[in-house]
XYZ file of C-alpha atoms in Angstrom:
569
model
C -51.162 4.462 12.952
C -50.894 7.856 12.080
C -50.339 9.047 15.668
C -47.065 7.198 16.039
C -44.141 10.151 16.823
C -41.148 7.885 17.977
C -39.600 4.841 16.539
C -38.418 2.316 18.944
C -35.093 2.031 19.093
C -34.925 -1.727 19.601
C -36.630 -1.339 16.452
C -32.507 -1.406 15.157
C -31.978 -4.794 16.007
C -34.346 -6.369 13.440
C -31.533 -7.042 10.956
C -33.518 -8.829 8.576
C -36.375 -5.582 8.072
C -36.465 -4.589 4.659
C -39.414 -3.109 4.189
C -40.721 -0.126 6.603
C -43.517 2.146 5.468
C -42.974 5.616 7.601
C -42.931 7.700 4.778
C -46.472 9.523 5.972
C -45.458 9.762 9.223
C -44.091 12.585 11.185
C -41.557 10.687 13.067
C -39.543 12.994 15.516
C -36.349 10.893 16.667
C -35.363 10.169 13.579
C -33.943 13.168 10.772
C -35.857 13.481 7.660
C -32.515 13.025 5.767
C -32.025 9.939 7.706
C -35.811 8.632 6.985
C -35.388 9.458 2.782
C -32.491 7.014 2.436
C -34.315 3.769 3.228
C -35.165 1.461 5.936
C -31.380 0.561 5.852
C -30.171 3.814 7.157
C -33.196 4.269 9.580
C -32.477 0.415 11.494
C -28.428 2.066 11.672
C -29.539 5.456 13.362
C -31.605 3.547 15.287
C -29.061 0.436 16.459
C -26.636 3.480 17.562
C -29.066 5.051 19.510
C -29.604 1.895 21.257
C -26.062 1.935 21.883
C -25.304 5.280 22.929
C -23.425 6.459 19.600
C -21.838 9.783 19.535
C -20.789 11.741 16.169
C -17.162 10.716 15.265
C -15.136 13.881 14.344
C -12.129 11.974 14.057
C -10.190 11.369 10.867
C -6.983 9.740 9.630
C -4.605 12.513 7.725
C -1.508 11.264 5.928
C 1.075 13.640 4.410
C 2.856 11.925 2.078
C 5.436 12.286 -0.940
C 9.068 12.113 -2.356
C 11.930 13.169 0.227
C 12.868 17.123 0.330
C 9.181 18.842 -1.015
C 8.317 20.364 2.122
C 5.714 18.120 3.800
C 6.787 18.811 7.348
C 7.079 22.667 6.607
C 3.352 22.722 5.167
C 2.038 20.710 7.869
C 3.517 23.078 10.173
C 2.420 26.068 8.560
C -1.356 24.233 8.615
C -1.235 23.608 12.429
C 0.461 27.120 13.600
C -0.403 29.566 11.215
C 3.252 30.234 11.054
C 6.283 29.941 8.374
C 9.096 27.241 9.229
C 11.902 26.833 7.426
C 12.887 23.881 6.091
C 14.186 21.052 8.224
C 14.942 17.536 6.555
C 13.161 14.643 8.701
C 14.705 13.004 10.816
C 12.636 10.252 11.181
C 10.405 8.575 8.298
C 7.109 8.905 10.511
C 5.794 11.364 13.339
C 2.010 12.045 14.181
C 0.379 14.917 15.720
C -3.414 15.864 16.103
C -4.518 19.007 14.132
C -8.068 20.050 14.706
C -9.411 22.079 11.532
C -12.178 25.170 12.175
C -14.339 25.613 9.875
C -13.314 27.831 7.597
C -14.803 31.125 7.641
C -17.757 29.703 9.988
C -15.964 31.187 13.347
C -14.935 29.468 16.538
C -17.841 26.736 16.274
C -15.987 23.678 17.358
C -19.353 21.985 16.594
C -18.314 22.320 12.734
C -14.813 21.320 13.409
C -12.811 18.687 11.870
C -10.020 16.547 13.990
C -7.471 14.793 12.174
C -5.091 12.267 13.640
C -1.846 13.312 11.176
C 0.401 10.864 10.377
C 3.607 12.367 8.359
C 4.828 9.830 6.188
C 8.807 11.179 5.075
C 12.364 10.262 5.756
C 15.268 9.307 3.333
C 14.120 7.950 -0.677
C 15.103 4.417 0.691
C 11.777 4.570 3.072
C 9.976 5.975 0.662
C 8.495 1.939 -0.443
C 8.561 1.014 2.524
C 5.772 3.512 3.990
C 3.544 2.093 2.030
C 3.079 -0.065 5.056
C 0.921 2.980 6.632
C -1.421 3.028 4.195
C -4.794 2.479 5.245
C -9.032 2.690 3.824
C -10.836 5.585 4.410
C -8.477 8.290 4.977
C -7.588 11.707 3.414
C -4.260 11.482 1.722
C -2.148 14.813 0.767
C 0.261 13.887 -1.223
C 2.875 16.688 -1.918
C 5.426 17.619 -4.303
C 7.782 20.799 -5.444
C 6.342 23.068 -8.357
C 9.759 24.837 -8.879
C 11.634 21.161 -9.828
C 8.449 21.288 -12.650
C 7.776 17.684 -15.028
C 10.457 15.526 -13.469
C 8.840 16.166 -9.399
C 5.142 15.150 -11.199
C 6.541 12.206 -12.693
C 8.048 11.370 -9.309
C 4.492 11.377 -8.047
C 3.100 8.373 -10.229
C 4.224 5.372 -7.856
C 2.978 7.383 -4.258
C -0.592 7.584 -6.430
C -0.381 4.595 -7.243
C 0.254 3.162 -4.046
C -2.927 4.399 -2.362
C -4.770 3.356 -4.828
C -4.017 -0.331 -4.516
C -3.635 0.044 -0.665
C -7.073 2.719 -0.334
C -9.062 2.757 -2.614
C -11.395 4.155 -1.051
C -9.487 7.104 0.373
C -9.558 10.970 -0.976
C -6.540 12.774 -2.516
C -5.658 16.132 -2.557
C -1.934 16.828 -4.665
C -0.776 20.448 -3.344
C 2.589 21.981 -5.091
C 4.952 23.689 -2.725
C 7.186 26.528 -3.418
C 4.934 28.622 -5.312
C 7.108 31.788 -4.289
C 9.584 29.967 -6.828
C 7.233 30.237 -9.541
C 7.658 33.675 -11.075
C 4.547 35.792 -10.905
C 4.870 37.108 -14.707
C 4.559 33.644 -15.945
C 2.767 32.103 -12.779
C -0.855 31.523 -14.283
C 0.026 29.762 -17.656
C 3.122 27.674 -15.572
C 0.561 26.271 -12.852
C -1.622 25.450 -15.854
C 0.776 23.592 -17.624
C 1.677 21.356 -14.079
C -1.738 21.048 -13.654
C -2.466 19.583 -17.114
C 0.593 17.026 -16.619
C -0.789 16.156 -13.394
C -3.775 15.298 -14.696
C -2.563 13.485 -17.668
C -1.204 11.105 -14.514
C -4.695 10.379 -13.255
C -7.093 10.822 -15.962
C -7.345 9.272 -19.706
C -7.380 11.605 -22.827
C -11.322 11.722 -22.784
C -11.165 12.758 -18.983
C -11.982 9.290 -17.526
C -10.257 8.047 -14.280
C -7.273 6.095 -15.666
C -6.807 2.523 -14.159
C -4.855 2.259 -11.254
C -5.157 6.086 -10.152
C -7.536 7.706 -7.319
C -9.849 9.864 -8.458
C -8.474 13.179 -9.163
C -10.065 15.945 -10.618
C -8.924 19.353 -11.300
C -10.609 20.533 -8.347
C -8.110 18.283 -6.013
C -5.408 20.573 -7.371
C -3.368 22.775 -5.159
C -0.433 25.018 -4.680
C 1.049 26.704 -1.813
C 4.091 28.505 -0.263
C 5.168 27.424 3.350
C 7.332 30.289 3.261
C 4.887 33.166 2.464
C 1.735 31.266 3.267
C 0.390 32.256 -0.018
C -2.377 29.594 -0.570
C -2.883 28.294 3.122
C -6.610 29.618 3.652
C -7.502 27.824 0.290
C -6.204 24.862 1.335
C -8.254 24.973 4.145
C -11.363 25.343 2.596
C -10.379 22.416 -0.049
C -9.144 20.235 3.027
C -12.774 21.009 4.430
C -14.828 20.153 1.206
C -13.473 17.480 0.144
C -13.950 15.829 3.933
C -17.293 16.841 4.104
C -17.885 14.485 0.523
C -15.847 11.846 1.664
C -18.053 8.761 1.911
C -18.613 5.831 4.170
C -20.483 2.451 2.835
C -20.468 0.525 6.230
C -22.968 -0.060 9.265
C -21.542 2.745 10.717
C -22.806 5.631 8.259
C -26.026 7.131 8.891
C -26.441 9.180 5.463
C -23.434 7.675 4.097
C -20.871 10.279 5.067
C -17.968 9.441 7.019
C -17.351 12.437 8.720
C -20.142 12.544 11.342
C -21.045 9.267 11.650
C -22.352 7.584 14.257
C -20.045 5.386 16.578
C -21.161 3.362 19.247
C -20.128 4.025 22.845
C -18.103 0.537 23.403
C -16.067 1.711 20.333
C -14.813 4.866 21.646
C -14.301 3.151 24.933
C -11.906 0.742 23.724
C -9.999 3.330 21.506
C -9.616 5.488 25.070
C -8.164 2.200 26.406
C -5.857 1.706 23.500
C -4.464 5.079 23.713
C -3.643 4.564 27.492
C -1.968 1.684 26.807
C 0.255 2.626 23.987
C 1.322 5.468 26.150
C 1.892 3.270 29.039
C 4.080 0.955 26.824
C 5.617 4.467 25.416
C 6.827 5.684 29.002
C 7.836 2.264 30.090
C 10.081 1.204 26.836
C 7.811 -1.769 26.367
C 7.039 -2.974 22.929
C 4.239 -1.235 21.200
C 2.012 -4.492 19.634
C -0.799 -6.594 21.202
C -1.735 -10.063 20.434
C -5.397 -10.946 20.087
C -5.560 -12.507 23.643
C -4.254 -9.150 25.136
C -6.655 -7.427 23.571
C -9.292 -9.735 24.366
C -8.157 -8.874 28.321
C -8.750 -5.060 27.307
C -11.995 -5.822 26.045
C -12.781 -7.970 29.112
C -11.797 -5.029 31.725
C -14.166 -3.175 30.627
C -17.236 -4.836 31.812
C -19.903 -1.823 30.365
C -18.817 -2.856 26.617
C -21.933 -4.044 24.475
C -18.673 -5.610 22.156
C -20.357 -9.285 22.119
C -19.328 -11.348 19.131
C -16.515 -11.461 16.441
C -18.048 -9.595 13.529
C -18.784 -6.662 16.175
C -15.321 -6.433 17.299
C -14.018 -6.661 13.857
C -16.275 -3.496 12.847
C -15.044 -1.982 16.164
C -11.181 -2.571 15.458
C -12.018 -1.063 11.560
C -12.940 2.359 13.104
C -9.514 1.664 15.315
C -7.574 1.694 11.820
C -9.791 4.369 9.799
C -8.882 6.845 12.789
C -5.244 6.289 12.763
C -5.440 4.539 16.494
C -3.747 1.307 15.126
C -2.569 -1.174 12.403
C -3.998 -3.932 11.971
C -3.853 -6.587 9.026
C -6.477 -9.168 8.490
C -4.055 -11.971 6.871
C -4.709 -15.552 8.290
C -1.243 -16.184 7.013
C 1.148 -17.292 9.300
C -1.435 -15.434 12.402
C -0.463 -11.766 10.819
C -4.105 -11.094 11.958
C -3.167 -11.863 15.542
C -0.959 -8.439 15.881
C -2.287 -4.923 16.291
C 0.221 -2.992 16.114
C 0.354 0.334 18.267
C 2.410 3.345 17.021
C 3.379 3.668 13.750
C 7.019 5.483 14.753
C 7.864 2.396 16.531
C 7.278 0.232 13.328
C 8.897 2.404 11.397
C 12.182 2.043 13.853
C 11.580 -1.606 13.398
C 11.604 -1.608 8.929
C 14.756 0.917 9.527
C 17.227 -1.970 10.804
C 16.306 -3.809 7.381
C 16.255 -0.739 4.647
C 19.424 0.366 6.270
C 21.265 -2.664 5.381
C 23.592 -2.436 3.321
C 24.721 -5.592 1.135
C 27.998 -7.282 1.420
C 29.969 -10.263 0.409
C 28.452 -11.733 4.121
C 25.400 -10.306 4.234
C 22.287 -9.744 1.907
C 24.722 -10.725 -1.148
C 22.646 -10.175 -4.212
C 19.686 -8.871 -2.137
C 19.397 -12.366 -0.715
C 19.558 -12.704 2.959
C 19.442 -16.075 5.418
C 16.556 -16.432 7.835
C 19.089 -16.374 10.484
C 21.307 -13.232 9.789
C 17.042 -11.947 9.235
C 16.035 -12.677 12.896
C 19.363 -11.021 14.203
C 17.570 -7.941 13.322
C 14.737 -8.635 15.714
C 17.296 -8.293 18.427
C 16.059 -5.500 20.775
C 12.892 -4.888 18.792
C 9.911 -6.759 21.402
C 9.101 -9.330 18.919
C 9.853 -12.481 20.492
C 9.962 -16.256 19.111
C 6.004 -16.554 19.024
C 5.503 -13.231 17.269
C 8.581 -13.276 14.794
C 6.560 -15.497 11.986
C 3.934 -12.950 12.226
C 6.063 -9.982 11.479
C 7.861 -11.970 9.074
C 4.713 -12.272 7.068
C 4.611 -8.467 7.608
C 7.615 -8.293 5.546
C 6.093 -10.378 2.909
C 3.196 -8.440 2.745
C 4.765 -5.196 1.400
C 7.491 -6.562 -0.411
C 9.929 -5.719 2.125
C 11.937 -9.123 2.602
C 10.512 -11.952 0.314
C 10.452 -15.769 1.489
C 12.744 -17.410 -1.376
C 14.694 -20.620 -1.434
C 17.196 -22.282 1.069
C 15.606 -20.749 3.682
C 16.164 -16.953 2.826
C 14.638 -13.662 1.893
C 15.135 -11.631 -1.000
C 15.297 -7.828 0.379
C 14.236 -6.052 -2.986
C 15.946 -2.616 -1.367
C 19.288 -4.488 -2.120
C 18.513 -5.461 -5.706
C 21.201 -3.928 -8.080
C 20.608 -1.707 -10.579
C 20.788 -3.581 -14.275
C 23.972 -4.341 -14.995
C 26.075 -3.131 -18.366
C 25.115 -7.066 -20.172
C 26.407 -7.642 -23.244
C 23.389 -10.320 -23.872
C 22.880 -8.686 -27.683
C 26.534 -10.119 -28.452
C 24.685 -13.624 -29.113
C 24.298 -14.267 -32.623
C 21.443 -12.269 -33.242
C 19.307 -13.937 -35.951
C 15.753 -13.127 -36.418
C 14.556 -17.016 -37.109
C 16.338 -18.021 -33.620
C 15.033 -15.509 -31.410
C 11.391 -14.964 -30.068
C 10.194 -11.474 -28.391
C 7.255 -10.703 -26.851
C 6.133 -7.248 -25.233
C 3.337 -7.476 -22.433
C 1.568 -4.270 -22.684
C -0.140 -2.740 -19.201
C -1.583 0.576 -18.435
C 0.435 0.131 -15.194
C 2.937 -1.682 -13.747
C 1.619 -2.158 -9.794
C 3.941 -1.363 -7.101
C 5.436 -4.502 -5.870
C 5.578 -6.198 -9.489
C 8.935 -6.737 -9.970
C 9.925 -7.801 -6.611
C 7.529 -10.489 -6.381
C 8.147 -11.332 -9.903
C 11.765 -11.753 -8.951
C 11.346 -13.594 -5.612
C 9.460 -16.092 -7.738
C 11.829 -16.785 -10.387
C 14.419 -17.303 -7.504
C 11.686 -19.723 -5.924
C 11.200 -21.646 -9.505
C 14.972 -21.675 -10.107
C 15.480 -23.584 -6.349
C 12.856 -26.151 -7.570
C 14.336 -27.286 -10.586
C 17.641 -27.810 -8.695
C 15.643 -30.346 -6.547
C 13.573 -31.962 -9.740
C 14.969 -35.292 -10.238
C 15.868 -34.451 -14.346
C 19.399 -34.621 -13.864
C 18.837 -38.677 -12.804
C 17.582 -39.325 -16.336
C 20.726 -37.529 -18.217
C 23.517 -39.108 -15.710
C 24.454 -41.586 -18.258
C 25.356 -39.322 -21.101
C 26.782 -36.462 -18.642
C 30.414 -36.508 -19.706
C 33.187 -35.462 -17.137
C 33.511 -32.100 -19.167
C 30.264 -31.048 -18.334
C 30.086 -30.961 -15.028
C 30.154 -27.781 -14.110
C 26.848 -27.145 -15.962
C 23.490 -26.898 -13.805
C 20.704 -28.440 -15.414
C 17.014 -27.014 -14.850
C 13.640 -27.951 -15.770
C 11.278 -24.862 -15.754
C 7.548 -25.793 -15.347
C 4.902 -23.407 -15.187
C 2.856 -23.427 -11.776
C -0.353 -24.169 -14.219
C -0.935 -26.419 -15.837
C -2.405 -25.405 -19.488
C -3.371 -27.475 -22.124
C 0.102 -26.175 -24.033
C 3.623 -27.605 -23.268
C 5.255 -24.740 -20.539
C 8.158 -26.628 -19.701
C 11.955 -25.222 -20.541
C 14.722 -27.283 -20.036
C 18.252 -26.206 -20.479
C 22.091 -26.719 -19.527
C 22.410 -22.866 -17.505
C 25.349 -21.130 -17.927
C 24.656 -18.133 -15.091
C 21.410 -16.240 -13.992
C 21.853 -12.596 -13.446
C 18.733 -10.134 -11.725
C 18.299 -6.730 -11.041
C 15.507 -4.680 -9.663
C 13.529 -4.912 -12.778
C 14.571 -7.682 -14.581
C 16.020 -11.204 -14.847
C 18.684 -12.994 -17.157
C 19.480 -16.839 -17.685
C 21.953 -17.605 -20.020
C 22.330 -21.270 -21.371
C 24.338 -23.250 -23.940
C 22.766 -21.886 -27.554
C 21.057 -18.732 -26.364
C 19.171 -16.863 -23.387
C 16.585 -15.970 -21.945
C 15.943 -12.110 -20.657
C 12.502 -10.352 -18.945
C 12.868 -6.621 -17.698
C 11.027 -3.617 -17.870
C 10.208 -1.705 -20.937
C 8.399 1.600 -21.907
C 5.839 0.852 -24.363
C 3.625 2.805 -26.316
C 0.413 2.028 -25.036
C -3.623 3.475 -26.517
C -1.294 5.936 -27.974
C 0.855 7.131 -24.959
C 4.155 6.027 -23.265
C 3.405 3.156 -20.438
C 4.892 0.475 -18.752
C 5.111 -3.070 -19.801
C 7.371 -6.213 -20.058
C 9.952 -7.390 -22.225
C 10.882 -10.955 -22.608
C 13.073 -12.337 -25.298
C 14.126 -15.967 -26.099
C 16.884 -16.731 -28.165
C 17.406 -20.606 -28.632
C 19.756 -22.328 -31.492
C 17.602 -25.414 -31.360
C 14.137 -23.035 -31.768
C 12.481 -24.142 -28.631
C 10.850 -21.665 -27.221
C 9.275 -23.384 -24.181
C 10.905 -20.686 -22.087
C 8.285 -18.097 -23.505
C 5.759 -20.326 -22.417
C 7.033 -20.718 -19.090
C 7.503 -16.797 -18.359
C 4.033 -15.885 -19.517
C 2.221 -18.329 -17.086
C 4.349 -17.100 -14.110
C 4.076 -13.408 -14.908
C 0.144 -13.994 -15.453
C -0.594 -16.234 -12.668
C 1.413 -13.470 -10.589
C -1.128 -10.565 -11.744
C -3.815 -12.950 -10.641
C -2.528 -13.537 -7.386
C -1.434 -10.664 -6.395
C -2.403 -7.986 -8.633
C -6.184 -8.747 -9.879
C-alpha cells in the first residue's frame, strides 16, 4: 500500500505488534527519527497521540552537598543573574522552579528547560538523612568548595555514593565554588590537580567507571564563583547538554530522551490536581501526605482521565516522582506504598524532631530508643495511629531509626564515636587469635547501621534461646552475673556457625562492634585497606579465644554477607 500517508493512531494500542514494515513509506504523522527506532517507539508516539500527550519540559533538579559550600548562593546566582552573599540555611530543604533559556539560542521558550529545584542543605547532622529525597531520573549537582582543596573532595565520596545506590539512573554534574579563592597565577595547574582527584573518586586507574560511582567524566567537571559570577554562563551551557543526553528507557520516551517526552493528558491532569491540593493543605496547616484511597478520590473527580488500571496509574504516579511533584515509595512493607507524600519541606520538619535528639541517660541511651518515647515524636506531625507503621517503615528504609529488640529502635545519628578500648591488653598470642579483613571497593551508605541494628537483633535472640536450661545444673552461685549467648548464623551452611560464650559486656559504635567474654573477644569495625593497589574500605574482624574456637568468625561472616545480599546486592 504504497499510498498510505497516516498511521492510525489506535494503531498504539496493539501492544503485542512487533513487527511493522513502514520503512518505504512516506508516513507524515509520524517523525522520521521516531519511524528509524523500531516499531516499539512508533506504537508509543502513536498511544500518546491517542491520548492527547503534550512534550514534558519538566525536570527534577537537586542541589546537593556538605554543609557551608555555597549551594544556596549558586542556585541563586543561577536563577537571578545576581551575586548573594552567603547565608547558612536555615532549613535542610526549600524548592523553587527555575526555568533555563537556551543558552545562546535567544528568548525561544520553545527550547527552554524547567526544573522543579529541590535544595537539599541544612546542618552535617541532615546531611544522611536527605538521602531520603533522592529519586530516578533526575539531574543531580552536587557541590563542594575548591579553596578547602583534597579534604572538601574527599568529603564528596558518600553524597556520590548515595545517588548512585538511590539513582542510578540520574546525571551528575560536580561544580567547585569559590574559584575567586583560587589564585589566578597558579589557577590552571590547581583546578587540574582537583580535577584529577575528583576523578580518581569516580573512575578506576584505566578510566573505567569505578563500582558504586555515577558516571562522571571529565566533561561533568565544573567550577564557579557565586561572588564574581566567573563561570555561570558555562554552567549553563553544561546544565543544558548534559539534559539534552539524559535518557529515558520507559513507555513514556519517544526517541529515548527524557527531556521532551511525551506525557499523556490524564498525567498532567492529575499532577495540576496534586499541586492544588498540597497548596490547599499548605494554607490550611493540614498534613501534607495522601493515602491511596484519597488519591483514588482525586483520580475519581476527575471524570475526563483515561487513568484505567493499576499498571497505568503506577506509570502515571512515576512521572509524579521524576518531576519532583511527590514521594512516593513502592515498599509493600508494613503499607509504606500506601503514602504519597506531598512536600518535601514538610518531611524534612518531620526527620528534624528525630536527628535533633539528643541522647541521654532517659532517652535514646546508646542510640537505642523505645517505640513509645519514638511515637511521642509524631505528636503534632499529621500522622495518626493508621499511618504511624507506615512512616515507621520510612525510618527503616533510610537507616534513620532501626527496628531492634524489646520493642525499640536503634537511631544510628546517636551512635558514639569508638571508644578509647583497651581490647589489645588481652594476651595477645598469635596461635589464639584469628583475623580476617573483608576487602570491598566500597563500603555502601547504610552498612554499618544495619550491620549494627542486626547484631543488636541477634544478641536479643540468644537471650531468649533456651541454652542456659541445659547449663543450669553446673551454673555455680558465682557465676551468675554472667549472660550466656548462643550466636547462630541466620543461614544455615553446611559448616558449624554457631558461637557460644559466657559475655562479659558488648560495646558498639558507629562503625563497629565489641563482645568481650571469659578467655578472649570478639571485635568487627571499619578498616582502610589497600585494595587493587589503592586505599579502600573494608572490614576488620578479629577473634581471640583461649580454647581456639573460632565459631565466632563463622558467625560474623554469614551475617555481614547475608546483609550485602539483602540489602546491598
Amino acid at each position: 500500500n504504497p499510498g498510505i500517508r497516516e498511521l492510525p493512531t489506535e494503531l498504539g494500542q496493539l501492544s503485542s505488534l512487533w513487527q511493522l514494515d513502514i520503512e518505504d513509506l512516506n508516513i507524515t504523522n509520524v517523525p522520521h527519527e521516531i519511524r528509524k527506532e523500531g516499531p516499539a517507539s512508533v506504537l508509543a508516539f502513536l498511544r500518546a497521540q491517542l491520548r492527547k500527550a503534550e512534550r514534558c519540559k519538566l525536570l527534577k533538579m537537586l542541589v546537593i552537598g556538605p554543609p557551608r559550600q555555597g549551594k544556596s548562593a549558586l542556585l541563586e546566582a543561577l536563577q537571578t543573574g545576581k551575586a548573594s552573599p552567603f547565608t547558612p540555611a536555615e532549613c535542610s530543604i526549600s524548592t523553587s522552579v527555575w526555568e533555563l533559556d537556551k543558552p545562546s539560542g535567544g528568548k525561544n521558550k520553545k527550547d527552554s528547560v524547567i526544573f522543579n529545584v529541590w535544595d537539599i542543605g541544612g546542618q552535617a547532622s541532615m546531611s544522611t538523612v536527605n538521602q531520603c529525597f533522592f529519586t530516578d531520573k533526575a539531574l543531580y549537582v552536587v557541590i563542594w568548595n575548591l579553596a578547602m582543596g583534597e579534604e572538601a573532595v574527599a568529603n564528596l565520596q558518600t553524597w556520590l555514593l548515595n545517588i548512585e545506590a538511590r539513582a542510578p539512573n540520574s546525571a551528575v554534574i560536580v561544580v567547585g565554588t569559590h574559584l575567586d579563592l583560587i589564585d589566578t597565577k597558579f589557577r590552571t595547574e590547581r583546578l587540574a590537580t582537583l580535577r584529577a582527584y575528583v576523578l580518581a573518586l569516580c573512575r578506576s586507574p584505566s578510566g573505567t567507571r569505578a563500582a558504586g560511582y555515577p558516571d562522571i567524566t571529565y566533561k561533568h567537571l565544573h567550577e564557579v564563583s557565586c561572588k564574581t559570577l566567573e563561570g555561570f554562563d558555562g554552567l549553563k551551557m553544561l546544565i543544558y547538554q548534559v539534559v539534552l543526553s539524559m535518557k529515558d528507557n520507559s513507555s513514556l520516551a519517544c526517541g529515548g530522551k527524557l527531556l521532551g517526552r511525551l506525557i499523556p493528558r490524564s498525567y498532567l491532569a492529575l499532577q495540576e490536581i496534586v499541586i492544588a491540593e498540597k497548596e490547599r493543605r499548605h494554607s490550611e496547616g493540614e498534613v501534607q501526605y495522601l493515602t491511596d484511597a484519597q488519591l483514588n478520590d482525586i483520580i475519581e473527580q476527575n471524570p475526563g482521565s483515561d487513568i484505567r488500571d493499576y499498571e497505568d496509574l503506577q506509570t502515571a504516579i512515576g512521572f509524579l516522582i521524576e518531576t519532583g511533584t511527590l514521594l512516593h515509595f513502592p515498599d509493600t512493607s508494613h503499607g509504606l506504598c500506601t503514602l504519597y507524600f506531598l512536600c518535601p519541606v514538610w518531611l524534612s520538619e518531620c526527620l528534624e524532631r528525630i536527628v535533633h535528639l539528643k541522647s541521654s541517660r532517659y532517652i535514646a541511651r546508646n542510640g537505642v530508643i523505645q517505640t513509645e518515647d519514638l511515637r511521642m515524636l509524631l505528636v503534632g506531625t499529621g500522622f495518626t495511629q493508621q499511618t504511624e507503621e507506615q512512616y515507621f517503615q520510612f525510618l527503616a528504609k533510610f537507616e534513620i531509626a532501626l527496628p531492634v529488640a524489646n520493642n525499640s529502635y536503634l537511631l544510628p545519628h546517636l551512635l558514639p564515636p569508638k571508644p578509647a578500648l583497651d581490647i589489645h591488653g588481652f594476651r595477645q598470642q598469635t596461635h589464639n587469635t584469628l583475623k580476617r579483613l573483608f576487602k570491598m571497593s566500597f563500603v555502601p551508605a547504610g552498612f554499618w547501621e544495619r550491620f549494627i541494628a542486626r547484631m543488636l537483633i541477634s544478641l536479643q535472640e540468644m537471650d531468649m534461646q533456651s541454652f542456659e536450661s541445659k547449663i543450669k545444673s553446673t551454673r555455680s552461685r558465682h557465676s551468675r552475673n554472667s549472660v550466656i549467648y548462643s550466636f547462630t548464623g541466620s543461614q544455615q551452611r553446611s559448616r558449624c556457625s554457631t558461637f557460644r560464650v559466657r559475655r562479659s559486656q558488648t560495646i558498639y559504635w558507629k562503625e563497629g562492634l565489641l563482645v568481650t567474654f571469659d578467655g578472649g573477644y570478639l571485635s568487627v569495625e571499619s578498616s582502610d585497606v589497600n585494595w587493587k593497589r589503592k586505599k579502600s574500605g573494608g572490614i576488620k574482624i578479629i577473634c581471640q579465644s583461649e580454647t581456639r574456637d573460632f565459631s565466632a568468625m563463622a558467625f560474623i561472616t554469614d551475617h555481614v554477607n547475608s546483609l550485602i545480599e539483602q540489602w546491598f546486592p
